[in-house]
Every structure is written in C-alpha cells, then in structure tokens.
Coordinates of C-alpha atoms and ligand atoms in Angstrom, one line a residue:
X7 CA 5.6 29.7 4.0
X8 CA 6.2 26.2 2.3
X9 CA 6.8 25.4 -1.7
X10 CA 4.3 22.7 -1.5
X11 CA 1.9 21.2 1.6
X12 CA 0.5 18.4 0.9
X13 CA -3.2 17.1 2.9
X14 CA -3.6 13.8 4.3
X15 CA -1.3 10.5 4.5
X16 CA -2.1 7.8 2.9
X17 CA -0.1 6.1 0.0
X18 CA -0.9 8.7 -2.8
X19 CA 0.0 12.2 0.1
X20 CA 2.7 9.9 1.0
X21 CA 4.2 9.9 -2.1
X22 CA 3.4 12.3 -2.8
X23 CA 6.1 14.6 0.4
X24 CA 8.9 12.6 -0.3
X25 CA 8.3 12.7 -4.1
X26 CA 8.5 16.7 -3.6
X27 CA 11.1 16.3 -0.9
X28 CA 13.8 14.7 -2.4
X29 CA 13.2 17.4 -5.5
X30 CA 13.6 19.9 -3.2
X31 CA 11.0 21.5 -2.7
X32 CA 9.9 23.4 1.3
X33 CA 7.1 20.7 2.3
X34 CA 4.5 19.6 5.2
X35 CA 2.2 17.3 5.9
X36 CA -1.0 17.9 6.7
X37 CA -3.3 14.8 8.8
X38 CA -5.7 13.6 10.1
X39 CA -5.7 10.1 10.4
X40 CA -4.0 7.4 9.0
X41 CA -4.2 6.5 5.0
X42 CA -6.8 3.5 3.8
X43 CA -3.0 2.1 2.8
X44 CA -3.4 -0.1 6.9
X45 CA -6.6 -1.8 5.8
X46 CA -4.8 -2.4 2.7
X47 CA -3.0 -6.4 1.3
X48 CA 0.2 -3.8 0.5
X49 CA 0.5 -5.0 -2.8
X50 CA -0.8 -2.7 -5.5
X51 CA -3.5 -2.5 -8.2
X52 CA -4.2 -1.4 -11.8
X53 CA -8.4 -1.6 -11.2
X54 CA -9.0 -3.6 -7.5
X55 CA -10.8 -7.0 -8.2
X56 CA -9.9 -6.3 -12.3
X57 CA -8.3 -8.9 -14.1
X58 CA -7.2 -6.2 -16.8
X59 CA -4.1 -4.9 -17.7
X60 CA -3.1 -1.8 -18.4
X61 CA -4.2 -1.0 -21.5
X62 CA -7.4 -0.7 -19.6
X63 CA -6.3 0.6 -16.9
X64 CA -5.5 3.7 -19.4
X65 CA -8.9 2.9 -20.7
X66 CA -10.7 3.0 -17.0
X67 CA -9.2 5.8 -16.2
X68 CA -9.8 7.7 -19.9
X69 CA -5.8 8.3 -20.3
X70 CA -4.3 8.7 -23.5
X71 CA -1.2 6.5 -25.7
X72 CA 0.6 9.2 -24.8
X73 CA 0.2 9.2 -21.3
X74 CA 1.3 5.5 -21.1
X75 CA 5.1 5.8 -21.4
X76 CA 4.5 8.1 -17.6
X77 CA 2.3 6.4 -16.5
X78 CA 5.3 3.7 -16.4
X79 CA 8.0 6.1 -15.8
X80 CA 6.1 5.8 -12.1
X81 CA 5.8 2.7 -11.1
X82 CA 9.4 2.8 -11.7
X83 CA 9.8 5.5 -9.4
X84 CA 8.1 4.4 -6.8
X85 CA 10.0 0.5 -6.7
X86 CA 13.2 2.8 -6.9
X87 CA 12.4 4.3 -3.3
X88 CA 11.1 0.9 -2.1
X89 CA 14.3 -0.7 -2.9
X90 CA 16.1 1.9 -1.4
X91 CA 14.6 2.1 1.8
X92 CA 15.1 -1.5 2.3
X93 CA 11.2 -2.9 0.9
X94 CA 11.3 -3.7 -2.4
X95 CA 8.7 -4.1 -4.7
X96 CA 8.2 -6.5 -8.2
X97 CA 5.7 -7.3 -10.7
X98 CA 5.7 -4.7 -14.2
X99 CA 1.9 -3.0 -15.3
X100 CA 2.3 -4.4 -18.8
X101 CA 2.8 -8.0 -16.5
X102 CA 0.0 -7.9 -14.1
X103 CA 0.1 -11.6 -12.2
X104 CA -1.9 -13.7 -9.9
X105 CA -1.6 -14.0 -6.1
X106 CA -3.0 -16.2 -4.2
X107 CA -4.8 -14.0 -0.6
X108 CA -6.1 -15.3 2.7
X109 CA -8.9 -16.4 1.9
X110 CA -8.0 -18.5 -0.9
X111 CA -8.8 -16.5 -3.7
X112 CA -6.9 -16.4 -6.7
X113 CA -6.3 -11.8 -7.0
X114 CA -4.6 -10.5 -9.9
X115 CA -2.5 -7.6 -9.1
X116 CA 0.8 -5.0 -10.2
X117 CA 3.5 -5.0 -7.9
X118 CA 4.3 -7.3 -5.1
X119 CA 6.9 -7.1 -1.9
X120 CA 9.8 -9.8 -1.4
X121 CA 7.6 -11.3 0.5
X122 CA 5.3 -13.0 -2.3
X123 CA 5.2 -15.1 -5.5
X124 CA 3.0 -15.0 -8.0
X125 CA 0.2 -18.7 -6.9
X126 CA 1.9 -21.1 -9.4
X127 CA -0.9 -23.2 -11.6
X128 CA 0.3 -26.9 -11.1
X129 CA 2.5 -28.6 -8.3
X130 CA 2.3 -29.0 -4.6
X131 CA 2.3 -26.3 -2.5
X132 CA 1.8 -26.0 1.7
X133 CA -1.0 -23.7 4.1
X134 CA 0.6 -23.5 6.9
X135 CA -1.5 -21.7 9.8
X136 CA -0.1 -20.5 12.9
X137 CA -2.3 -21.5 16.1
X138 CA -4.5 -18.5 17.5
X139 CA -4.5 -16.4 14.2
X140 CA -8.3 -17.2 13.5
X141 CA -8.6 -15.4 9.8
X142 CA -5.7 -17.7 8.7
X143 CA -7.8 -21.4 7.8
X144 CA -5.6 -23.3 6.3
X145 CA -8.0 -25.6 4.7
X146 CA -10.2 -23.5 4.1
X147 CA -7.7 -21.2 1.5
X148 CA -7.3 -25.3 0.6
X149 CA -10.1 -25.6 -0.4
X150 CA -11.3 -22.1 -2.0
X151 CA -7.7 -22.6 -3.6
X152 CA -8.4 -25.4 -5.1
X153 CA -11.6 -23.6 -6.6
X154 CA -8.6 -21.7 -8.4
X155 CA -6.5 -24.4 -8.7
X156 CA -7.8 -27.3 -9.3
X157 CA -4.2 -29.1 -11.2
X158 CA -2.5 -28.1 -7.4
X159 CA -1.4 -30.6 -5.3
X160 CA -2.5 -28.6 -1.6
X161 CA -1.4 -30.0 1.7
X162 CA -2.1 -27.8 4.9
X163 CA -0.6 -27.9 8.6
X164 CA -0.8 -25.7 12.0
X165 CA 1.5 -25.0 14.1
X166 CA 2.6 -23.2 17.2
X167 CA 3.9 -20.0 18.1
X168 CA 4.2 -20.8 21.0
X169 CA 2.8 -17.8 22.7
X170 CA -0.3 -17.4 24.4
X171 CA -2.8 -14.2 25.3
X172 CA -5.5 -13.3 26.6
X173 CA -6.3 -12.5 22.7
X174 CA -6.8 -13.8 19.0
X175 CA -4.1 -12.8 17.7
X176 CA -3.8 -11.3 14.8
X177 CA -1.1 -11.8 11.6
X178 CA 0.9 -8.7 12.6
X179 CA 1.0 -10.2 15.5
X180 CA 2.7 -13.0 14.5
X181 CA 4.0 -11.6 12.6
X182 CA 6.5 -9.1 15.6
X183 CA 7.0 -12.5 16.5
X184 CA 8.7 -14.0 13.8
X185 CA 11.1 -11.4 13.7
X186 CA 13.1 -12.7 16.8
X187 CA 15.4 -15.7 16.0
X188 CA 13.5 -18.3 18.4
X189 CA 10.4 -18.1 16.9
X190 CA 11.3 -18.8 13.5
X191 CA 13.9 -21.5 14.6
X192 CA 11.0 -23.1 16.6
X193 CA 7.8 -22.9 13.7
X194 CA 11.0 -24.3 11.3
X195 CA 11.1 -27.8 14.0
X196 CA 7.5 -27.9 13.7
X197 CA 6.8 -27.6 9.8
X198 CA 9.9 -30.3 8.7
X199 CA 8.0 -32.6 11.9
X200 CA 4.8 -32.3 10.1
X201 CA 6.5 -32.7 6.4
X202 CA 7.3 -36.1 7.1
X203 CA 4.5 -36.7 9.8
X204 CA 2.8 -36.1 5.6
X205 CA 5.5 -37.5 4.6
X206 CA 6.0 -34.1 1.9
X207 CA 8.4 -34.3 0.1
X208 CA 9.8 -30.8 -1.7
X209 CA 6.4 -28.6 -2.3
X210 CA 6.7 -25.9 -5.1
X211 CA 5.6 -23.7 -2.5
X212 CA 4.9 -22.6 1.2
X213 CA 2.0 -20.3 1.8
X214 CA 2.2 -18.6 5.0
X215 CA -0.2 -15.8 6.3
X216 CA 0.8 -12.0 6.0
X217 CA 3.7 -12.7 8.8
X218 CA 6.1 -12.9 7.8
X219 CA 8.6 -10.5 10.0
X220 CA 8.1 -6.5 10.4
X221 CA 11.5 -5.7 10.3
X222 CA 13.8 -8.9 10.8
X223 CA 11.4 -10.0 7.2
X224 CA 14.4 -10.7 4.9
X225 CA 15.6 -12.0 7.3
X226 CA 12.4 -14.6 8.3
X227 CA 11.9 -15.8 4.4
X228 CA 15.5 -16.1 3.3
X229 CA 15.7 -18.5 6.7
X230 CA 12.3 -20.5 5.0
X231 CA 13.4 -20.5 1.3
X232 CA 16.8 -22.0 3.0
X233 CA 15.6 -24.1 5.3
X234 CA 12.8 -25.7 3.6
X235 CA 14.4 -25.6 0.2
X236 CA 11.8 -24.0 -1.4
X237 CA 9.6 -21.0 -2.1
X238 CA 7.5 -19.2 0.8
X239 CA 4.9 -17.0 0.1
X240 CA 2.7 -14.9 2.5
X241 CA -1.1 -14.3 2.0
X242 CA -2.3 -11.3 2.6
X243 CA -5.9 -11.2 4.0
X244 CA -8.0 -9.1 6.6
X245 CA -6.0 -6.2 8.4
X246 CA -3.4 -6.1 9.1
X247 CA -1.9 -7.8 6.9
X248 CA 2.2 -6.9 7.6
X249 CA 2.5 -6.6 4.0
X250 CA 0.7 -3.3 3.6
X251 CA 2.3 -2.0 8.0
X252 CA 6.2 -2.9 6.5
X253 CA 5.5 0.1 3.7
X254 CA 3.4 2.2 5.6
X255 CA 5.9 2.9 8.3
X256 CA 8.6 2.3 5.5
X257 CA 7.7 5.5 3.2
X258 CA 6.8 7.0 7.4
X259 CA 10.3 6.8 8.7
X260 CA 11.6 8.1 4.6
X261 CA 9.8 11.4 5.5
X262 CA 10.5 11.9 8.8
X263 CA 14.5 11.5 7.7
X264 CA 13.8 13.3 4.6
X265 CA 12.7 15.9 7.5
X266 CA 8.8 16.8 6.3
X267 CA 7.2 19.4 8.5
X268 CA 4.1 17.1 10.1
X269 CA 1.4 18.2 11.1
X270 CA 0.0 14.8 12.5
X271 CA -3.6 15.4 14.3
X272 CA -4.3 18.2 12.5
X273 CA -7.0 18.5 10.3
X274 CA -7.3 21.6 7.2
X275 CA -11.3 22.8 7.4
X276 CA -10.9 25.8 5.1
X277 CA -8.6 28.2 3.2
X278 CA -7.8 31.9 2.7
X279 CA -7.1 32.7 -1.5
X280 CA -6.3 35.3 -4.1
X281 CA -7.9 35.0 -6.8
X282 CA -7.5 31.5 -8.3
X283 CA -5.0 30.9 -5.9
X284 CA -4.9 29.5 -2.3
X285 CA -3.0 31.5 0.0
X286 CA -2.7 29.3 3.5
X287 CA -4.8 26.7 4.2
X288 CA -6.6 26.7 7.5
X289 CA -5.5 24.0 9.9
X290 CA -7.4 22.9 13.3
X291 CA -5.7 20.8 16.3
X292 CA -7.1 20.3 18.9
X293 CA -7.9 22.9 21.1
X294 CA -6.5 25.9 17.8
X295 CA -6.9 27.1 14.3
X296 CA -4.6 28.2 12.9
X297 CA -3.6 29.4 9.4
X298 CA -0.6 27.5 6.5
X299 CA 1.0 28.6 3.9
X300 CA 1.6 27.7 0.2
X301 CA 2.4 27.6 -2.5
X302 CA 1.3 24.1 -4.0
X303 CA -1.1 22.2 -2.1
X304 CA -1.5 18.8 -2.9
X305 CA -4.6 17.8 -2.2
X306 CA -4.4 13.8 -0.9
X307 CA -7.6 12.9 1.3
X308 CA -8.9 10.2 0.0
X309 CA -12.6 9.8 -1.4
X310 CA -15.9 8.7 0.7
X311 CA -13.5 5.7 3.3
X312 CA -10.9 8.5 3.4
X313 CA -13.0 11.1 4.3
X314 CA -12.4 13.7 2.0
X315 CA -15.3 12.9 0.4
X316 CA -18.8 13.2 2.0
X317 CA -21.9 11.8 0.5
X318 CA -24.9 13.6 1.4
X319 CA -28.0 13.9 0.5
X320 CA -28.1 16.8 -1.9
X321 CA -25.0 14.9 -2.9
X322 CA -20.8 14.1 -3.1
X323 CA -19.3 17.0 -0.2
X324 CA -15.5 17.9 -0.3
X325 CA -14.9 17.6 3.2
X326 CA -11.2 19.4 3.3
X327 CA -12.0 22.4 1.7
X328 CA -15.3 22.9 1.0
X329 CA -15.5 22.9 -3.0
X330 CA -16.9 21.8 -5.2
X331 CA -18.1 18.4 -7.4
X332 CA -19.5 17.4 -9.7
X333 CA -21.5 14.0 -8.7
X334 CA -18.5 11.6 -9.1
X335 CA -17.0 14.1 -6.8
X336 CA -13.7 15.3 -9.5
X337 CA -13.1 18.9 -8.4
X338 CA -15.4 21.5 -10.0
X339 CA -13.7 25.1 -10.3
X340 CA -10.4 23.2 -8.5
X341 CA -7.9 26.8 -7.8
X342 CA -4.8 26.4 -10.1
X343 CA -2.4 25.5 -7.6
X344 CA -4.5 22.4 -6.3
X345 CA -4.1 19.7 -7.2
X346 CA -5.7 16.6 -6.8
X347 CA -4.5 13.2 -6.1
X348 CA -5.1 9.2 -5.7
X349 CA -9.1 8.7 -4.5
X350 CA -9.6 12.5 -4.0
X351 CA -9.8 13.0 -7.7
X352 CA -13.3 11.3 -7.8
X353 CA -15.0 7.7 -7.1
X354 CA -15.2 7.8 -11.5
X355 CA -11.4 6.6 -10.4
X356 CA -12.6 4.1 -8.1
X357 CA -13.7 0.1 -8.6
X358 CA -16.3 -1.6 -5.8
X359 CA -15.4 2.0 -4.0
X360 CA -11.7 1.6 -4.0
X361 CA -8.9 3.3 -5.9
X362 CA -6.3 1.0 -7.3
X363 CA -2.4 1.8 -5.6
X364 CA -1.0 1.9 -9.2
X365 CA -3.4 5.0 -9.5
X366 CA -2.2 6.8 -6.1
X367 CA 1.3 5.8 -7.4
X368 CA 0.8 7.0 -10.9
X369 CA -1.4 10.6 -10.4
X370 CA 1.3 11.0 -7.1
X371 CA 4.3 11.3 -9.2
X372 CA 3.3 12.9 -12.5
X373 CA 1.2 15.7 -10.1
X374 CA 5.0 16.5 -8.3
X375 CA 6.2 16.1 -11.7
X376 CA 4.4 18.8 -12.9
X377 CA 4.3 21.0 -9.8
X378 CA 8.5 21.2 -10.6
X379 CA 7.2 22.6 -14.5
X380 CA 5.0 25.6 -12.6
X381 CA 8.2 25.9 -10.2
X382 CA 10.4 26.7 -13.0
X383 CA 8.4 28.0 -15.5
X384 CA 8.0 30.6 -12.7
X385 CA 11.7 31.2 -11.6
X386 CA 12.5 28.2 -9.3
X387 CA 11.0 28.0 -5.6
X388 CA 13.0 25.5 -4.2
X389 CA 14.7 25.4 -1.3
X390 CA 15.0 23.1 0.6
Ligands
FAD3 C1 -9.9 -2.0 3.5 C2 -9.2 -1.7 1.5 C3 -8.2 -2.3 1.0 C4 -7.2 -1.6 0.2 N1 -6.3 -2.8 -0.8 C5 -6.4 -2.9 -1.8 C6 -4.8 -3.2 -2.8 O1 -5.6 -4.9 -1.8 N2 -4.5 -2.8 -3.9 C7 -4.4 -1.5 -3.5 O2 -4.1 -1.5 -4.7 N3 -5.4 -0.9 -3.1 C8 -5.7 -1.0 -2.5 N4 -6.5 -0.2 -1.2 C9 -6.8 1.5 -1.6 C10 -5.5 1.8 -1.1 O3 -4.9 1.5 -0.2 C11 -5.8 2.8 -1.1 O4 -6.9 3.4 -0.5 C12 -6.3 3.8 -1.9 O5 -4.7 3.9 -3.5 C13 -6.2 5.5 -1.6 O6 -5.0 6.1 -1.0 P1 -5.5 7.9 -0.8 O7 -4.0 7.8 -0.3 O8 -5.9 8.1 -2.0 O9 -6.5 8.2 0.4 P2 -6.8 7.8 1.3 O10 -5.6 6.3 1.7 O11 -8.1 7.1 2.2 O12 -6.0 8.7 2.4 C14 -7.1 9.7 3.0 C15 -5.7 10.9 3.6 O13 -6.0 11.7 3.6 C16 -6.2 12.3 4.8 N5 -7.5 13.7 6.0 C17 -8.2 13.2 5.2 N6 -9.7 14.7 4.6 C18 -8.4 15.5 5.2 C19 -8.7 16.6 5.8 N7 -9.3 17.0 6.4 N8 -7.2 17.4 6.8 C20 -6.7 16.3 7.2 N9 -6.5 15.1 6.0 C21 -7.7 15.0 5.9 C22 -6.9 11.0 5.7 O14 -6.7 10.9 7.3 C23 -5.7 10.2 5.1 O15 -4.7 9.9 5.9 C24 -7.2 -0.8 -0.5 C25 -8.4 0.4 0.5 C26 -9.3 0.1 1.5 C27 -9.4 1.1 2.5

C-alpha cells in the first residue's frame, strides 16, 4: 500500500512524486510514457505565447489575491530543487523576461536554466550555428530577431563540429558532442577565427542553439564565456532541446535516487472505490492487469496533448479513470482522495492547447502540501 500514487511522469507528475517522497510518503509513479516536457523548450512560462505577468496569470487561472504567496513559494521550491539537482533555474514570476528562440523570435518567460540569458534591447550579438543542424539557421534567426530588436547589431556565423553522420544532426546530438573538451576547443578555435575574419570585436552576447552540453553544460558555458570574453545563451526551439532534456533527466534520476517506485510502460485503466474514496488503481502492462493500492492519488495525466483527455464526438473524455468531466475537461464529482495537477485540470488552463510550466509547478507543490495536511489530520500516514 502506497501513501501517494502519482499517475503520469510529465513535469507535474515528476514534481509531485519527488515532493511527496521528500516529505516522507511511500510514493509510486505509474506512467505509460514520457511527459510533454521533453518536447518543450525547457523554460517555464506563465501563460504560453503571452507577455502577461503574474497578475494576468492569476486571473487566467482564476486564483485569488490570497493565493499569490502560495504560488511564489511553489516557484521557490522548484528553484531550490533545480539548484540541488545541479541545473539551477533563475527568474522571478513577478518579473518575466524575454529570451530568443531557435527561430529568432522573442518569447516572454519566467524561469529559465543558467544556459539561457535574456535577450538585450541593444548592443551587438553574434548568432552561431552548427553545420549539419538544419533547424537552427543563423541568418534566419538574425532576420527574425532584427524585427523584434531593431536596435541590435547582429552578426552570424556557422562552424563545424567535425562529425559527419548519415543523418541530419539534432541539437541534442550537438549538445552531446559539446560535452567533450576537444570538440569545445575546436569549436572555440573556429569562432575566434571567424571573429577575426569578420572584424567583430567585443559583442555583448553569443546566441547558440540549445546545444551547450548535456552532462557538462556548466563546463561548456563557463569555457565559452571565459574564452569568448562575454555572455553566451542558448536559443531553444524545435525539440529535442537540451534545455528540456537536462531537466527531465535530472528529475527522473532524483525520483529513482529517492526510492520512488516506478511502474513504467504501465497504463492506468480504471480504479476500485469505496464510496467517494479510491482504494486502488487498475494498472496494465503488456500482458497483465493488476491492482495498485494507495491512500492518496495524484492525476498528472496531462490534457489532450499528454493523453489524459481525449476529444470524442460526445465531448471530452478523461482517459485514465473514466471520470466524468465538464465541457472543458475539468473533473466532475472527483473522488475525495484524487488530486488533479497540471494539464489534467482541463482545457481552461491552456493557451494554444498548452499548459504553462509555472501552472504545473504551482499545482504540483500545492497539491502535495494539501496531501500533507490531509495526512496530519488523519493522524500521520507518512512512512517512507
Ligand atoms: C510541444 C510543447 C511545447 C511546450 N513548450 C513549453 C514551454 O516552452 N514552456 C512551458 O512553460 N511549457 C511548455 N509546454 C508545456 C509543458 O511542457 C507541459 O506540457 C505542461 O506543463 C503539462 O505537463 P503535465 O505534466 O501536466 O502533463 P504531460 O506532460 O502531458 O504528462 C502527462 C503524463 O501522463 C501520462 N499518462 C497519460 N495517460 C496515462 C494513463 N492512462 N496511464 C499512465 N500514464 C498516463 C503520459 O504518458 C505522461 O507521462 C509545452 C508543451 C508541448 C506539448
């Protein structure tokens, strides 16, 4: 019997499970696949595609002024966790920043890893692409960036990472190559050579694809910053982005390290209840269906993109437990020990179909705090 059973391993599910386990609950995580985090840019937005700040975000999610501090505290918890995991996030929900994407557009976001720097209004930037990577074209990035930042001087260059493969390289392939010191050294030699040839002196920022190392991102950023004599940033774009993969890998490793029981490649297909309380989940692997008992359950199955909701001719359907929802996908008559987090809360929390990372973070931490309070009222279920 688990104290907390989390369904789904997107950002919401992983953070819920880690927080529950760190607070002393016997925790299980059941998931059929990866979350959408690995397709994301790895930066945490308030409202995707919007320039709104915390006030607009609270109105969007219909939160009261009294809930503001709880949201800020949850964001701090996430920052503290990423610091401990060796991939720290910066940013303040009250002060959104603008970053450049892999297409050269400027995007407003809130939390970003230390491989990313906000894009300046003016100054001199150099966009550096890698030969063999087709989804980051420096000239295209520069053209779009110029529309957003007409006062920036923008130069471009392309360099070779020295590896030739049969297939087109992804930005993730480049990130893995840059984990190696000799590739970094060769890369810097080429950049310095082109700076001399193009007579470029002291730019204020170098913009790279989201490829500055996976395991050795810190060494890469430090070496590039030191040897180029100025700041460097990644510009995340088409997946896979190293910015997101680094976070996902570190969260999963932490979950395993803490001893969370993983049921991978496992689908939740239903549940057994006693009145309004779920007793157990029906979980299905390739060849068998078994029961998984728990006290509290966290539904982190995502929305339409994550598979937790399905659009049918008769309306939206909640797929894991077969629960009734309203027309926006929010649960109706939710069992008392079931807690939806992140995108599983329904379409009213999405913009352009996407639930922003900040909502996942805040709902995950606040839900687990609520579970803690329930546990203490019940006389302490914590046992891990
Ligand atoms: C293309 C894309 C780009 C994005 N970019 C950004 C961005 O730049 N910034 C930002 O802030 N946010 C971005 N997001 C949103 C963000 O990454 C997450 O999607 C969002 O935070 C919701 O996460 P979640 O954990 O609630 O759900 P999901 O990430 O959808 O996770 C759902 C999980 O539930 C599992 N699951 C579903 N049904 C079952 C079942 N029956 N049994 C077992 N497991 C099940 C799935 O396999 C998955 O693991 C992006 C999303 C997408 C799709």
